[in-house]
Amino acid sequence: MYLALFLGPWMLAYALSTIVMGHAWTAPQALALERELQYEANFQAGATPREQARQILVALDLDGAFSVQGPTPEGRLTINRQDLLTPRRIVYSAADGHVTVERGAFQTTTFLNRFHHRRGYDQPFAADWLMAISIDLVVVAMVFWAFSGLWMWWTMKATRGWGALCGVAGVALFAAFAWTL
Amino acid sequence: MSFLLLTRRVHLYLGMFLLPWVVMFGVSSLLLNHTAWFQIGANDWTTLDERANYDVQGPVPGDLRAVAARIIADAGYEPRAGFGAFKPNANRVNINLPSFRHPIRITYFSDQHRLLVERRGFAWGPTLRNMHTHDGYYLHAPGQTAWAVMVDILCVAILFWVASGLYMWWVLPGTRGWGWATLAASALSFGWLLARL
């Protein structure tokens, strides 16, 4: 019960985001120009695009989880700063040192979508690791709830008949889907 | 039957019915959170058919779904379970015939006049991932829609379990203290993650 009380917000967010994604209700992310500036890059020789992007983000005081595209043949680097509430796109042009920072307005559907896809231990940031650990906790909790629920059902003799019927129907339907789809 | 008893029974029977989905989404979430651990079988594609000198005939080139449907028919398949099609570039059409266990991908290289049909072998990791990420509604096939409806039912059930769980906790006065402490810890942790991620 306490595990469920603790993980309630995660379960709510995953359920709502699954509905949003399943019905393609995610609105396109609208971006608005936040600032423009000149950045005098001083990248180390052999720096990868990811290292260059991280250096730019640190200089802009926007350090955190990101993905990077490029550089294009013209030397343009596009950085997607994966902030859950306010995502940003940063474009750096090596030719003239110009940087544009665009900020995404908060939209519930895109926020839920981003939350749902935030996972894994790939990003080197503490918050991302803690999120990934919380997902592992959700996984353990879901399996625990399933089997502790089975055990609690078994201890309540009055519910055995209907419970067995529901359980068998669920397993049969799931097996039919797994076999045919 | 009291409201509390009704809530408890619906909570339980819904859980019994949806238990396979709960376990599947739980285990597959572990795979998605640790992608590097579960790569076995992900790229185990076998070529079923490869045709040189193939050109798709008939449909208007701009109508991707019509073009894909013709390619699927030419390859000898009937997409009962629906299909997905996209064009990564001007010279290529990628078609997916979805299947949890044995998905088929058909690739048409228009500049090379070549058609390639491949099937993935069974492996637990990719199969569970397919179940987790399956977008049923857009495939326009009855079985796929039914799966998507079941996923919606699971989501509504989760919302119900959260609400009914809160209610069942509230009617147990002996657990209120630790319950409030847990809710506060949850709100702080979740809020911190939202602010920092």
XYZ file of C-alpha atoms in Angstrom:
378
model
C 0.000 0.000 0.000
C 2.757 2.458 0.926
C 4.617 1.585 -2.289
C 1.434 2.408 -4.219
C 0.981 5.680 -2.342
C 4.571 6.636 -3.161
C 4.446 5.660 -6.842
C 0.947 7.074 -7.494
C 2.196 10.125 -9.456
C 4.355 7.933 -11.722
C 1.450 5.592 -12.423
C -0.887 8.513 -13.134
C 1.625 10.089 -15.506
C 2.282 6.800 -17.331
C -1.428 6.017 -17.679
C -2.349 9.493 -18.941
C 0.624 9.690 -21.305
C -0.195 6.256 -22.745
C -3.738 7.407 -23.527
C -2.411 10.624 -25.088
C 0.116 8.776 -27.248
C -2.208 5.928 -28.201
C -4.733 8.394 -29.592
C -2.076 10.631 -31.211
C -3.234 13.606 -29.141
C 0.284 14.981 -28.694
C 0.340 18.517 -30.065
C 3.331 19.566 -32.191
C 5.912 21.336 -30.047
C 5.750 25.087 -30.667
C 9.082 26.897 -30.258
C 9.598 30.625 -29.776
C 12.866 32.550 -30.013
C 14.205 33.170 -26.502
C 17.550 34.785 -27.221
C 20.323 35.209 -29.790
C 23.971 35.689 -29.034
C 27.501 35.347 -30.327
C 29.535 32.458 -28.965
C 33.262 32.305 -29.477
C 33.847 28.592 -29.565
C 37.103 27.213 -28.325
C 36.614 23.507 -28.777
C 39.396 21.080 -28.010
C 40.951 19.437 -31.060
C 39.035 16.292 -31.931
C 36.041 17.211 -29.773
C 32.988 15.185 -30.764
C 29.697 16.946 -31.631
C 28.363 15.802 -28.254
C 31.347 17.310 -26.417
C 30.968 20.541 -28.387
C 27.247 20.645 -27.600
C 27.874 20.088 -23.884
C 30.410 22.941 -23.870
C 27.872 25.267 -25.494
C 25.155 24.268 -23.031
C 27.442 24.843 -20.049
C 28.389 28.274 -21.425
C 24.693 29.130 -21.806
C 23.945 27.880 -18.277
C 21.643 25.235 -19.774
C 23.521 22.083 -18.784
C 21.396 18.955 -18.691
C 20.144 16.052 -20.795
C 20.398 16.689 -24.517
C 20.714 15.183 -27.968
C 22.685 16.694 -30.808
C 22.410 16.702 -34.600
C 25.159 17.714 -36.980
C 27.391 19.400 -37.638
C 26.022 19.988 -41.128
C 28.524 20.649 -43.963
C 28.055 24.366 -43.145
C 29.096 23.657 -39.552
C 25.672 24.044 -37.963
C 25.080 22.154 -34.733
C 21.516 21.632 -33.477
C 21.137 20.774 -29.796
C 17.855 19.581 -28.327
C 17.898 20.303 -24.606
C 15.510 17.736 -23.211
C 13.993 19.674 -20.346
C 10.708 18.104 -19.254
C 8.871 21.367 -18.607
C 10.617 23.785 -20.977
C 12.478 22.037 -23.787
C 14.840 24.170 -25.824
C 16.471 24.003 -29.222
C 19.868 25.619 -29.535
C 21.401 26.152 -32.957
C 25.083 27.041 -33.205
C 26.544 28.198 -36.491
C 30.316 27.659 -36.605
C 30.706 29.980 -39.618
C 29.785 33.152 -37.723
C 29.562 31.996 -34.107
C 25.868 32.805 -33.996
C 23.687 31.006 -31.457
C 19.898 30.979 -31.321
C 18.009 29.616 -28.337
C 14.379 28.663 -28.873
C 12.117 27.728 -26.014
C 9.151 25.376 -26.122
C 5.960 26.551 -24.476
C 4.507 24.188 -21.893
C 1.816 21.956 -23.352
C 0.282 19.172 -21.320
C 0.265 16.578 -24.093
C 3.876 17.141 -25.150
C 4.931 17.199 -21.497
C 3.266 13.807 -20.908
C 4.893 12.455 -24.046
C 8.336 13.645 -22.912
C 7.772 12.211 -19.438
C 6.826 8.823 -20.864
C 9.960 8.655 -23.000
C 12.360 9.836 -20.308
C 14.233 6.702 -19.348
C 17.547 4.914 -19.309
C 20.985 5.489 -17.893
C 22.555 7.046 -21.017
C 22.648 10.663 -19.853
C 25.425 11.539 -17.389
C 23.240 13.622 -15.064
C 22.093 12.780 -11.542
C 18.443 13.653 -12.183
C 18.310 11.335 -15.211
C 19.854 8.499 -13.199
C 17.365 9.057 -10.380
C 14.531 8.998 -12.920
C 15.872 5.728 -14.343
C 16.108 4.286 -10.814
C 12.520 5.372 -10.152
C 11.460 3.533 -13.349
C 13.191 0.390 -12.106
C 11.273 0.846 -8.855
C 8.001 1.143 -10.811
C 8.884 -2.104 -12.632
C 9.571 -3.952 -9.384
C 6.384 -2.503 -7.876
C 4.205 -3.572 -10.843
C 5.461 -7.150 -10.676
C 5.117 -7.108 -6.867
C 1.544 -5.737 -7.071
C 0.620 -8.442 -9.577
C 1.874 -11.319 -7.438
C 0.952 -9.883 -4.034
C -2.515 -9.234 -5.484
C -2.737 -12.872 -6.516
C -1.720 -13.977 -3.031
C -4.187 -11.607 -1.325
C -6.965 -12.844 -3.611
C -6.148 -16.455 -2.680
C -6.429 -15.694 1.037
C -9.991 -14.312 0.584
C -12.163 -17.359 0.058
C -15.262 -15.317 -0.793
C -13.606 -13.914 -3.930
C -12.074 -17.123 -5.277
C -14.778 -17.935 -7.834
C -15.132 -14.559 -9.527
C -11.427 -13.867 -9.131
C -10.511 -17.115 -10.872
C -12.965 -16.344 -13.652
C -11.471 -12.869 -14.186
C -7.925 -14.256 -14.030
C -8.579 -17.040 -16.529
C -10.430 -14.659 -18.878
C -7.548 -12.161 -18.742
C -4.876 -14.791 -19.376
C -6.895 -16.330 -22.225
C -7.470 -12.964 -23.893
C -3.832 -11.942 -23.498
C -2.667 -15.280 -24.918
C -5.030 -14.851 -27.884
C -3.559 -11.414 -28.599
C 0.007 -12.659 -28.193
C -0.643 -15.561 -30.550
C -2.526 -13.708 -33.281
C -0.922 -10.260 -33.369
C -22.983 -4.233 -0.710
C -21.332 -1.131 0.759
C -19.450 1.360 -1.412
C -16.184 0.307 0.224
C -16.785 -3.368 -0.486
C -17.770 -2.597 -4.084
C -14.586 -0.545 -4.529
C -12.465 -3.362 -3.094
C -14.088 -5.973 -5.323
C -13.752 -3.916 -8.520
C -10.119 -3.114 -7.557
C -9.430 -6.838 -7.142
C -11.294 -8.285 -10.131
C -9.971 -5.636 -12.490
C -6.492 -6.518 -11.262
C -7.079 -10.236 -11.793
C -8.309 -9.652 -15.356
C -5.548 -7.222 -16.340
C -2.712 -9.025 -14.535
C -0.981 -10.265 -17.751
C -0.873 -6.694 -19.124
C 0.474 -5.337 -15.831
C 3.284 -7.928 -15.797
C 4.013 -7.414 -19.501
C 4.227 -3.611 -19.217
C 6.324 -3.951 -16.072
C 8.876 -6.370 -17.511
C 9.039 -4.603 -20.891
C 9.656 -1.281 -19.111
C 12.762 -2.856 -17.612
C 13.956 -3.705 -21.126
C 13.338 -0.155 -22.315
C 15.118 1.309 -19.283
C 18.164 -0.944 -19.817
C 18.349 -1.199 -23.599
C 21.974 -2.329 -23.573
C 21.118 -5.397 -21.466
C 18.479 -6.711 -23.812
C 19.778 -6.489 -27.370
C 19.735 -10.242 -28.024
C 17.688 -10.966 -31.135
C 16.922 -7.324 -31.894
C 18.746 -7.475 -35.245
C 18.114 -11.103 -36.102
C 16.505 -10.485 -39.514
C 16.314 -13.241 -42.121
C 15.854 -12.469 -45.805
C 12.705 -14.166 -47.111
C 12.712 -12.727 -50.591
C 14.868 -10.405 -52.672
C 13.882 -9.251 -56.126
C 15.982 -7.371 -58.659
C 14.298 -5.504 -61.541
C 11.223 -4.830 -59.443
C 9.198 -1.687 -59.967
C 5.930 -0.894 -58.297
C 3.170 -0.331 -60.843
C -0.195 1.305 -60.616
C -0.918 3.660 -57.746
C -0.201 7.365 -57.838
C 3.389 7.727 -56.545
C 2.378 10.387 -53.995
C -0.130 8.105 -52.260
C 2.244 6.280 -49.939
C -0.310 3.898 -48.417
C -1.620 2.880 -51.836
C 1.947 2.343 -53.090
C 2.768 0.323 -49.955
C -0.398 -1.782 -50.308
C 0.582 -2.656 -53.885
C 4.142 -3.555 -52.826
C 2.793 -5.779 -50.046
C 0.498 -7.547 -52.507
C 3.350 -7.947 -55.014
C 5.459 -9.475 -52.249
C 2.707 -12.021 -51.673
C 1.334 -10.837 -48.341
C -2.110 -9.922 -47.147
C -1.826 -7.303 -44.399
C -4.614 -8.622 -42.165
C -2.904 -7.102 -39.143
C -2.502 -3.728 -40.857
C 0.760 -2.128 -41.922
C 2.908 0.919 -41.432
C 4.668 2.701 -44.293
C 7.101 5.587 -44.479
C 9.560 7.079 -46.894
C 12.922 7.871 -45.273
C 14.138 9.380 -48.551
C 12.985 9.871 -52.148
C 14.282 6.481 -53.293
C 13.090 4.229 -50.536
C 9.830 2.950 -49.080
C 9.899 1.109 -45.739
C 6.894 -1.052 -44.916
C 6.292 -2.828 -41.619
C 3.915 -5.727 -41.208
C 3.565 -5.679 -37.438
C 3.736 -8.794 -35.350
C 4.734 -9.214 -31.727
C 6.804 -12.307 -32.420
C 7.768 -12.206 -36.104
C 7.476 -8.752 -37.657
C 8.155 -8.494 -41.383
C 9.776 -5.525 -43.041
C 9.624 -4.866 -46.740
C 12.016 -2.364 -48.273
C 11.600 -1.013 -51.776
C 14.659 0.709 -53.278
C 13.165 2.540 -56.258
C 16.519 3.778 -57.623
C 17.910 0.212 -57.570
C 14.598 -1.367 -58.712
C 14.985 -3.775 -55.803
C 12.599 -5.281 -53.275
C 13.744 -6.866 -50.020
C 11.523 -8.851 -47.665
C 12.855 -9.773 -44.198
C 11.440 -11.392 -41.085
C 12.737 -11.097 -37.548
C 13.280 -14.273 -35.572
C 11.621 -14.720 -32.197
C 13.373 -13.340 -29.125
C 11.804 -12.378 -25.804
C 13.300 -8.883 -25.608
C 12.088 -7.559 -28.983
C 8.717 -9.315 -28.572
C 8.040 -7.664 -25.218
C 9.254 -4.331 -26.583
C 6.849 -4.691 -29.532
C 3.972 -5.311 -27.132
C 4.919 -2.269 -25.062
C 5.303 0.133 -27.968
C 2.513 -1.192 -30.215
C 0.423 1.657 -31.665
C -2.750 -0.222 -32.436
C -5.159 2.438 -33.633
C -3.210 3.721 -36.637
C -2.915 0.251 -38.174
C -6.632 0.142 -39.080
C -7.036 -3.584 -38.441
C -9.635 -5.044 -36.039
C -7.165 -7.106 -33.970
C -4.792 -4.151 -33.597
C -7.668 -1.850 -32.600
C -8.797 -4.406 -30.004
C -5.279 -4.439 -28.527
C -5.266 -0.627 -28.395
C -8.649 -0.676 -26.652
C -7.240 -3.102 -24.058
C -4.318 -0.735 -23.464
C -6.820 2.110 -22.960
C -8.765 -0.082 -20.514
C -5.535 -0.771 -18.615
C -4.812 2.982 -18.417
C -8.296 3.708 -17.084
C -7.852 0.826 -14.624
C -4.577 2.346 -13.407
C -6.354 5.661 -12.812
C -9.054 3.755 -10.917
C -6.480 1.779 -8.880
C -4.756 5.011 -7.841
C -8.057 6.640 -6.800
C -9.490 3.515 -5.135
C -6.159 2.845 -3.431
C -6.243 6.335 -1.925
C -9.811 5.750 -0.762
C -9.004 2.331 0.753
C -5.993 3.847 2.537
C -8.161 6.680 3.900
C -10.651 4.295 5.514
C -7.842 2.631 7.499
C -7.178 5.164 10.279
C -4.251 3.133 11.606
C -2.208 3.754 8.448
C -2.855 7.492 8.050
C 0.357 8.726 9.649
C 2.745 6.689 7.527
C 0.450 7.179 4.537
C 0.708 10.963 4.785
C 4.481 10.698 5.199
C 4.675 8.500 2.084
C 2.488 10.870 0.057
C 4.638 13.823 1.113
C 7.837 11.966 0.166
C 6.262 11.026 -3.152
C 5.193 14.602 -3.948
C 8.647 15.929 -3.062
C 10.476 13.282 -5.101
C 8.208 13.580 -8.136
C 8.203 17.369 -8.002
C 11.995 17.445 -7.707
C 12.347 15.174 -10.726
C 9.952 17.294 -12.800
C 11.860 20.430 -11.900
C 15.288 18.945 -12.570
C 14.704 16.828 -15.640
